[in-house]
Each structure stands twice: as structure tokens, then as C-alpha cells.
Coordinates of N, CA and C in Angstrom, one line a residue:
X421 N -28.6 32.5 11.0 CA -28.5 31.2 11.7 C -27.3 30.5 11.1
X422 N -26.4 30.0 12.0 CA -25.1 29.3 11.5 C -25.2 28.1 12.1
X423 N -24.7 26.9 11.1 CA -24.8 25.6 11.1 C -23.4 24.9 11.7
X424 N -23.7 24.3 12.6 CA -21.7 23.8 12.8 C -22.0 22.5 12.5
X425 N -20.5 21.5 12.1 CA -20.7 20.5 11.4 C -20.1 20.0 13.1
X426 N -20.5 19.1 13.3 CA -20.0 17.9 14.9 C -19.5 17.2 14.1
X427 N -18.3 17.0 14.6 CA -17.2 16.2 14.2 C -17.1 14.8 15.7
X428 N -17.3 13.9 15.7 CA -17.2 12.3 16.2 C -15.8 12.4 16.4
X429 N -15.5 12.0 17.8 CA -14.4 11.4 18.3 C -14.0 10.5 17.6
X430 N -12.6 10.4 17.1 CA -12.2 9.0 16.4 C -12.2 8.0 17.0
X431 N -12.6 6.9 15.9 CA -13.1 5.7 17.4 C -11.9 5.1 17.6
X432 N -12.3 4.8 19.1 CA -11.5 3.8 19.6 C -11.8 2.3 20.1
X433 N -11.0 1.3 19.9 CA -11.6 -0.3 20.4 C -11.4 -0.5 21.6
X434 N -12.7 -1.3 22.4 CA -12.2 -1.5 23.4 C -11.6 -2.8 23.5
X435 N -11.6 -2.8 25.0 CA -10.9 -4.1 25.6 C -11.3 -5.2 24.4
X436 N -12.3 -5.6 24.3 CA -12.8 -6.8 23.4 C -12.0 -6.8 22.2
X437 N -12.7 -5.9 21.2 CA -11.9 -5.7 20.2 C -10.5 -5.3 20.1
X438 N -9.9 -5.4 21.3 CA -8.1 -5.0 21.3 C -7.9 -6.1 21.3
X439 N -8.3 -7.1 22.0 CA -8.5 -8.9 22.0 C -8.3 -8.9 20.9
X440 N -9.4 -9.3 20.0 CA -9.7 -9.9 18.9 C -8.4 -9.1 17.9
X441 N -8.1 -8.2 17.9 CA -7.2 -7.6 16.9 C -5.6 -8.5 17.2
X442 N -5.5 -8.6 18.6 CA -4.1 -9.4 18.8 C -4.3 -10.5 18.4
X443 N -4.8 -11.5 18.6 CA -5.0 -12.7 18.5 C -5.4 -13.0 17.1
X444 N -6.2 -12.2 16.5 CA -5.9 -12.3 14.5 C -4.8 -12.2 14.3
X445 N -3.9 -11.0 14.6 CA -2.6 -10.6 14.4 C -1.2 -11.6 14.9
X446 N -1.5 -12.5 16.0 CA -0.9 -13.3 16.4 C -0.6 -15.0 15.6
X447 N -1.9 -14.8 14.6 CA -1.4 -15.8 13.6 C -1.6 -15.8 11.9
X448 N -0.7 -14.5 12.1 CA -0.3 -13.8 10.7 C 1.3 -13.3 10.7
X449 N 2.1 -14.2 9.6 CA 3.2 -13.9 9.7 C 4.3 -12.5 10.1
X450 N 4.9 -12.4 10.6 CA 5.7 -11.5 11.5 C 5.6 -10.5 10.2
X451 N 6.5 -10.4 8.9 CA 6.6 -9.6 8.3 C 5.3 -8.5 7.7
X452 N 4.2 -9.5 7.6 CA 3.0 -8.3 7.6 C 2.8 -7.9 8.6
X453 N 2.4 -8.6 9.7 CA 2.3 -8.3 10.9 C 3.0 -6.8 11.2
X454 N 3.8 -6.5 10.7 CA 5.0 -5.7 11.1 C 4.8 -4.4 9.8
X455 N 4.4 -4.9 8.8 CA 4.1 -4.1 8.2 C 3.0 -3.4 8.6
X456 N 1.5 -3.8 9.0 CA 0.7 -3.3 9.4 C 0.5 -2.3 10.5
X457 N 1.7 -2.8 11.6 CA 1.5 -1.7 12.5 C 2.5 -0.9 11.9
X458 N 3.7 -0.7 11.5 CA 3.5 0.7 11.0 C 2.9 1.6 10.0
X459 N 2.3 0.9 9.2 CA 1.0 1.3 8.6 C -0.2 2.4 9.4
X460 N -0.6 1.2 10.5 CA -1.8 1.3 11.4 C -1.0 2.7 12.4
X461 N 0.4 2.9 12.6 CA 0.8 4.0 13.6 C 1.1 5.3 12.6
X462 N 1.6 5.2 11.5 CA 0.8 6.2 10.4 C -0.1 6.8 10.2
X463 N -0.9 5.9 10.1 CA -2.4 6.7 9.8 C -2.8 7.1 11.3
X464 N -2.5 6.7 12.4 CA -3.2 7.0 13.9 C -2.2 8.4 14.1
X465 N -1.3 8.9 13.8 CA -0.5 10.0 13.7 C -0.8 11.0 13.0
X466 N -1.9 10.8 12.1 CA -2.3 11.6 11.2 C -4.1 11.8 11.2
X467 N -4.4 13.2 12.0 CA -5.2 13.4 12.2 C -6.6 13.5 11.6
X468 N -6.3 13.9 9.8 CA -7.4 14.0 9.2 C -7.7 12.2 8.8
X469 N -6.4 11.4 8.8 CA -6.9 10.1 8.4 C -7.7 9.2 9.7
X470 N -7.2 9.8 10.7 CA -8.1 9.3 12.3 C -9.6 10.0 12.0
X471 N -10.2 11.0 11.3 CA -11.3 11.4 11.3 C -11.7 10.2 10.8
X472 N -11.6 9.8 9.7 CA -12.2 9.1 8.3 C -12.3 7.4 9.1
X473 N -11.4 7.3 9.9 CA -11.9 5.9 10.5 C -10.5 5.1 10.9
X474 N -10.7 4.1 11.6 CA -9.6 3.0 12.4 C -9.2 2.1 11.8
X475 N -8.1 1.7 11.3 CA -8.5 0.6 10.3 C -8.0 -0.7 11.5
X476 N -8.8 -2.2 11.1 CA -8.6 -3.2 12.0 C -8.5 -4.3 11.3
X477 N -8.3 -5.3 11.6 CA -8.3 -6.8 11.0 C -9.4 -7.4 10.7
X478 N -10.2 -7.3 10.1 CA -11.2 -8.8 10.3 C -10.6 -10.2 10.0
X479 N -10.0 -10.2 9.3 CA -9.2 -11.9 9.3 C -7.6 -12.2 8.7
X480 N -7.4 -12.5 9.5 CA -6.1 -13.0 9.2 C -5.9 -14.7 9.0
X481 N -5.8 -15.8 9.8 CA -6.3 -16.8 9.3 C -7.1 -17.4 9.1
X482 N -7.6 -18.1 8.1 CA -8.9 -18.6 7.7 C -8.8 -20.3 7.8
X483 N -9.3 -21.1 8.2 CA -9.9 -21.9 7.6 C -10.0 -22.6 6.8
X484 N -9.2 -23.8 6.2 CA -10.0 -24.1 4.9 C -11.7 -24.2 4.9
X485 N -12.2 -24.7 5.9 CA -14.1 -24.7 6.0 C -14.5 -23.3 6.0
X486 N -14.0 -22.1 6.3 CA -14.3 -20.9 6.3 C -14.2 -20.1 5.2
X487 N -13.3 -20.8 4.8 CA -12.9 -20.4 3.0 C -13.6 -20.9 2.3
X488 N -14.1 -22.5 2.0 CA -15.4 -22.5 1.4 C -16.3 -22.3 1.7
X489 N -16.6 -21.7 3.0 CA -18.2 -21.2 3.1 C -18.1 -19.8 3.0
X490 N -17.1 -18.8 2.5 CA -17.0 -17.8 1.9 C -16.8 -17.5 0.1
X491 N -16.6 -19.3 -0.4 CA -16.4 -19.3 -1.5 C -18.2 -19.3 -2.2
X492 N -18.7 -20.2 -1.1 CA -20.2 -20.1 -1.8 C -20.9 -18.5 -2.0
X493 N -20.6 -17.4 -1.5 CA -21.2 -16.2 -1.5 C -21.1 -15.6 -3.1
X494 N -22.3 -15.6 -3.4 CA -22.6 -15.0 -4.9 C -22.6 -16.3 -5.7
X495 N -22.7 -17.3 -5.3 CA -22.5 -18.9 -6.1 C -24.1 -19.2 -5.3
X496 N -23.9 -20.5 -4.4 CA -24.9 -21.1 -3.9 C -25.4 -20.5 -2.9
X497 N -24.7 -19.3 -1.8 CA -25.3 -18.3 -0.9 C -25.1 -17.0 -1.8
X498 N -26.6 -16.1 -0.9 CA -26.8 -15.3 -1.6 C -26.0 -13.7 -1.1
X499 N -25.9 -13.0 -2.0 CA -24.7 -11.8 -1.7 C -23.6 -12.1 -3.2
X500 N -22.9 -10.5 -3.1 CA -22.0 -10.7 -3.8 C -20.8 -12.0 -3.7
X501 N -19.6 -12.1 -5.3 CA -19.1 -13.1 -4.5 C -17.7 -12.5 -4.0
X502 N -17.4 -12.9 -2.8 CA -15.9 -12.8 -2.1 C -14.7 -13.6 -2.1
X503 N -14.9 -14.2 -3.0 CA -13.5 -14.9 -3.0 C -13.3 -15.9 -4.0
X504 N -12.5 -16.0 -5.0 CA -12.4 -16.9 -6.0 C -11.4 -18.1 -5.5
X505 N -11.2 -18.1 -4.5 CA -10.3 -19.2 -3.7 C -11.0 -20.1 -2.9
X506 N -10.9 -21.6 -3.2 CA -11.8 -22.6 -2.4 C -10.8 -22.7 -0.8
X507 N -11.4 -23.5 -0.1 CA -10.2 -24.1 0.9 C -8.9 -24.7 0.5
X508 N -8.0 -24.5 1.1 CA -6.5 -24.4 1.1 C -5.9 -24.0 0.1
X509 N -7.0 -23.6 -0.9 CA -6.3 -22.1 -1.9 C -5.5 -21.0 -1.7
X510 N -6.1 -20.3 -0.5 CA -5.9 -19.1 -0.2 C -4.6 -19.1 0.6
X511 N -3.9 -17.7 0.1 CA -3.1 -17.2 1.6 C -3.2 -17.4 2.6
X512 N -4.3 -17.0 3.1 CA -5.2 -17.2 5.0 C -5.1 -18.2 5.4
X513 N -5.4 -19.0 4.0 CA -5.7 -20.7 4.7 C -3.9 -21.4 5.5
X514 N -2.7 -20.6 5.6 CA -1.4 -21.3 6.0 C -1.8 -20.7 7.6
X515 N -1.1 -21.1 8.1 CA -0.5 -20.4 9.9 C 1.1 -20.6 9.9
X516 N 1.4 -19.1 9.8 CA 0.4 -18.4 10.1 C 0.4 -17.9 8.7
X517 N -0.6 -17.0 9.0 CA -1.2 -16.6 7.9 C -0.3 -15.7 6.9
X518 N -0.4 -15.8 5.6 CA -0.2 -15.2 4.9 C -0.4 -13.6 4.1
X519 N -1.9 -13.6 4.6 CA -2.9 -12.7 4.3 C -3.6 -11.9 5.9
X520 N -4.0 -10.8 5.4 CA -5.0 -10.6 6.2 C -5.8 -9.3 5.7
X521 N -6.5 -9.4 6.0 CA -8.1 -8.4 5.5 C -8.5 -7.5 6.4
X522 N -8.5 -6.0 5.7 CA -8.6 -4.9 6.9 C -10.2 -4.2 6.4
X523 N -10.7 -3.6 7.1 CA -11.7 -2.6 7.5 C -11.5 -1.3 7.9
X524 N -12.9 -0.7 8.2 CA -12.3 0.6 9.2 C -13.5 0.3 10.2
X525 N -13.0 0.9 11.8 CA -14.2 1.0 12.4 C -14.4 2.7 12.4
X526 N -15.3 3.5 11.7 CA -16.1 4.2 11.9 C -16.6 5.0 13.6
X527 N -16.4 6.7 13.5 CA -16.6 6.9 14.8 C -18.2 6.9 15.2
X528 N -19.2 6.1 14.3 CA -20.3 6.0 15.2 C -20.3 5.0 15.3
X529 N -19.1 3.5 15.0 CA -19.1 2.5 15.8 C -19.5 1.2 14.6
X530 N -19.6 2.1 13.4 CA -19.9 1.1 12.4 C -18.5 1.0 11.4
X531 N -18.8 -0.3 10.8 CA -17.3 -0.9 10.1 C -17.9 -0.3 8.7
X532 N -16.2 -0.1 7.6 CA -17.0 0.1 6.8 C -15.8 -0.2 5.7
X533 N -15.8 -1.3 4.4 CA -14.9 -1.6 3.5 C -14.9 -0.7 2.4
X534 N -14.9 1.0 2.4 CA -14.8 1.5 1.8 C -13.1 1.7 1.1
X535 N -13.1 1.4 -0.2 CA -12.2 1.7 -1.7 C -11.3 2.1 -1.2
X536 N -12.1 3.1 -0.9 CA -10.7 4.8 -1.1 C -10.1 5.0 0.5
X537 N -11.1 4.5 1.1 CA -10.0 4.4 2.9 C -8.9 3.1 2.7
X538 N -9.2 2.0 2.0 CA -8.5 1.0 1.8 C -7.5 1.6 1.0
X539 N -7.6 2.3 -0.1 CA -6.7 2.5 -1.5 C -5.8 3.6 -0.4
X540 N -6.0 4.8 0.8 CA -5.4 5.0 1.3 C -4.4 4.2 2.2
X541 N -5.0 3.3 2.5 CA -4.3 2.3 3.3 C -3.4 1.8 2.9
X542 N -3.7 0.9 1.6 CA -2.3 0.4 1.1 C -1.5 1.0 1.1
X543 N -1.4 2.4 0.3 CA -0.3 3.2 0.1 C 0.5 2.6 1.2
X544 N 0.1 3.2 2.5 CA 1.2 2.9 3.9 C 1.7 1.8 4.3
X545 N 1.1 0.7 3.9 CA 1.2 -0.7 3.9 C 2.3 -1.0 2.8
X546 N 2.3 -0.6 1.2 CA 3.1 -1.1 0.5 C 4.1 0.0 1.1
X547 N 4.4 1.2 1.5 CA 5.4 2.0 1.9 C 5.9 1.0 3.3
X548 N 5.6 0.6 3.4 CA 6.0 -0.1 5.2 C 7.1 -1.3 4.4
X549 N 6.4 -2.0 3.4 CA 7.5 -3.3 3.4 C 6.8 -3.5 1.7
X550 N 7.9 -3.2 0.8 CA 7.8 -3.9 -0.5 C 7.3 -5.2 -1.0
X551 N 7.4 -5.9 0.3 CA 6.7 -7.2 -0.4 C 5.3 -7.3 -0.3
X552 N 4.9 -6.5 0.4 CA 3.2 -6.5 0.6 C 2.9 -6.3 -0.6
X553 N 2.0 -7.2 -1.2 CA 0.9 -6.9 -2.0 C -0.3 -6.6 -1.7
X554 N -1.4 -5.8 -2.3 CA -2.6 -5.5 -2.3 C -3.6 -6.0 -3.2
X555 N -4.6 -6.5 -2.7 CA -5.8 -7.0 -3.7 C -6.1 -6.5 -4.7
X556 N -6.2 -4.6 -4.3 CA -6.8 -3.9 -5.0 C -5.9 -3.0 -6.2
X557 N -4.7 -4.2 -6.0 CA -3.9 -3.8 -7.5 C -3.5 -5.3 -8.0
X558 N -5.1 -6.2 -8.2 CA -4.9 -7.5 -8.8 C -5.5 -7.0 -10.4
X559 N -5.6 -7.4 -11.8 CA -6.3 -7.4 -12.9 C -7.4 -8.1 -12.6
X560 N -8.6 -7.7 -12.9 CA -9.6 -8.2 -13.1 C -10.3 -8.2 -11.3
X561 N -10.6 -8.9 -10.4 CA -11.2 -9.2 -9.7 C -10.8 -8.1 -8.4
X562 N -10.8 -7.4 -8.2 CA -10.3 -6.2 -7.2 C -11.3 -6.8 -5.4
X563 N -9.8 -7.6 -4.8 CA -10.4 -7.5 -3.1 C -9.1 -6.5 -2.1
X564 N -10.1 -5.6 -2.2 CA -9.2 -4.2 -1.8 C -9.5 -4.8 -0.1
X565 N -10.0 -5.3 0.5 CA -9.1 -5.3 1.7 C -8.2 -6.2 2.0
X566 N -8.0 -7.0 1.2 CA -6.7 -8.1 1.5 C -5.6 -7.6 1.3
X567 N -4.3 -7.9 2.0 CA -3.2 -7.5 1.8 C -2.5 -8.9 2.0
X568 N -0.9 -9.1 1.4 CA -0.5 -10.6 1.4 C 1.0 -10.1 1.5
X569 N 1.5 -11.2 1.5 CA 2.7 -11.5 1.6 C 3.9 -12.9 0.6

């Protein structure tokens, strides 16, 4: 008896989520911005990295009220904590944005802030434009999906 492994179409976003990716991306400064898509046309060029997942934006500008109600997480809300930056600390918090925070969407449809798809990511990201920095080469507090400028 032989087993075959099914391999998932690499996901794709739809209409919605093609929205939401422009319009985070629309208030994040040009030079990441710019860095990201060739990053993001990298990795979609490269088939075994299309298996492993999509990478997308979850945020680019934040809020200062969004910032502290992400600063409470692992403090006074419960969960790890995400962010050592109150309101108008952060990157995110300019417009446009200085920062923005990536994921992967997953081909059964789920997101996933895994390390090592990020730690792939960077690579292409700092290879795109030298001034990108990465979270997940800060001392001490590692937020591997942030990227800055």
C-alpha cells in the first residue's frame, strides 16, 4: 500500500484581502513599501517558498490607542506580551508608517507568525533595501514580524 503526501494549492487572497493588503500598504512609507514587494515577488517566484505560505501585512499603521491596547497584552490583558512600545512610541504609530508587521497566510487558509518563515523573509527584505531593519535581529526582545525603516 503506498501513501501519497497532497500537497495544498498555495494560497491565494481574495478580493477582500487584496483590499486590505493595499490600503495597509498605502500608509506605509514608499521605501518599505518598495522593499516589500520585492521581497513579496521573490518569494512568489520561488516555488518551494509558495508551498510553506504567503506572506501579508497585518499592520502597517497603528494608532497610538491601538498601540496601547496592544501594549496591555501580557501586562493587564491576558496573553503573551507584544510590544514594549506605548502610544506614539512606535514606528507604526507615524503616517505613514514606518513599520509594518508581516504573517503568512497558509494554504488551508490559516495565518501563521512562524520564526523560520519570517527569519526566511527577512533575508529578502534586508536583501531588497539595506535600510530595512528586522525585529528579529533586535538583543533581547525578538518581534520577528516587524520590519522598519
Amino acid at each position: 500500500m503506498s501513501t501519497r503526501l497532497r500537497l495544498l494549492p498555495p494560497p491565494r487572497l481574495n478580493v477582500a484581502q487584496r483590499l486590505r493588503q493595499a490600503t495597509r500598504l498605502s500608509q506605509v512609507r514608499t521605501e518599505l513599501v518598495e522593499a516589500y514587494q520585492v521581497a513579496l515577488r521573490r518569494w512568489m517566484g520561488d516555488p518551494v517558498l509558495m508551498a510553506l505560505g504567503l506572506p501579508i501585512v497585518t499592520e502597517g499603521y497603528r494608532s497610538p490607542e491601538r498601540q496601547d491596547e496592544l501594549y496591555t497584552h501580557g501586562r493587564s490583558a491576558p496573553g503573551p506580551v507584544v510590544t514594549y512600545k506605548r502610544g506614539g512610541e512606535s514606528k507604526h504609530n507615524t503616517l505613514p508608517s514606518r513599520a509594518l508587521d508581516v504573517a503568512f497566510l497558509l494554504a488551508d487558509g490559516s495565518v501563521s507568525w512562524s520564526g523560520l518563515l519570517l527569519s526566511k523573509f527577512a533575508r529578502l527584505m534586508k536583501a531588497a533595501d539595506a535600510r530595512v531593519h528586522w525585529g528579529g535581529d533586535w538583543p533581547g526582545f525578538k518581534d520577528r514580524p516587524h520590519f522598519e525603516v
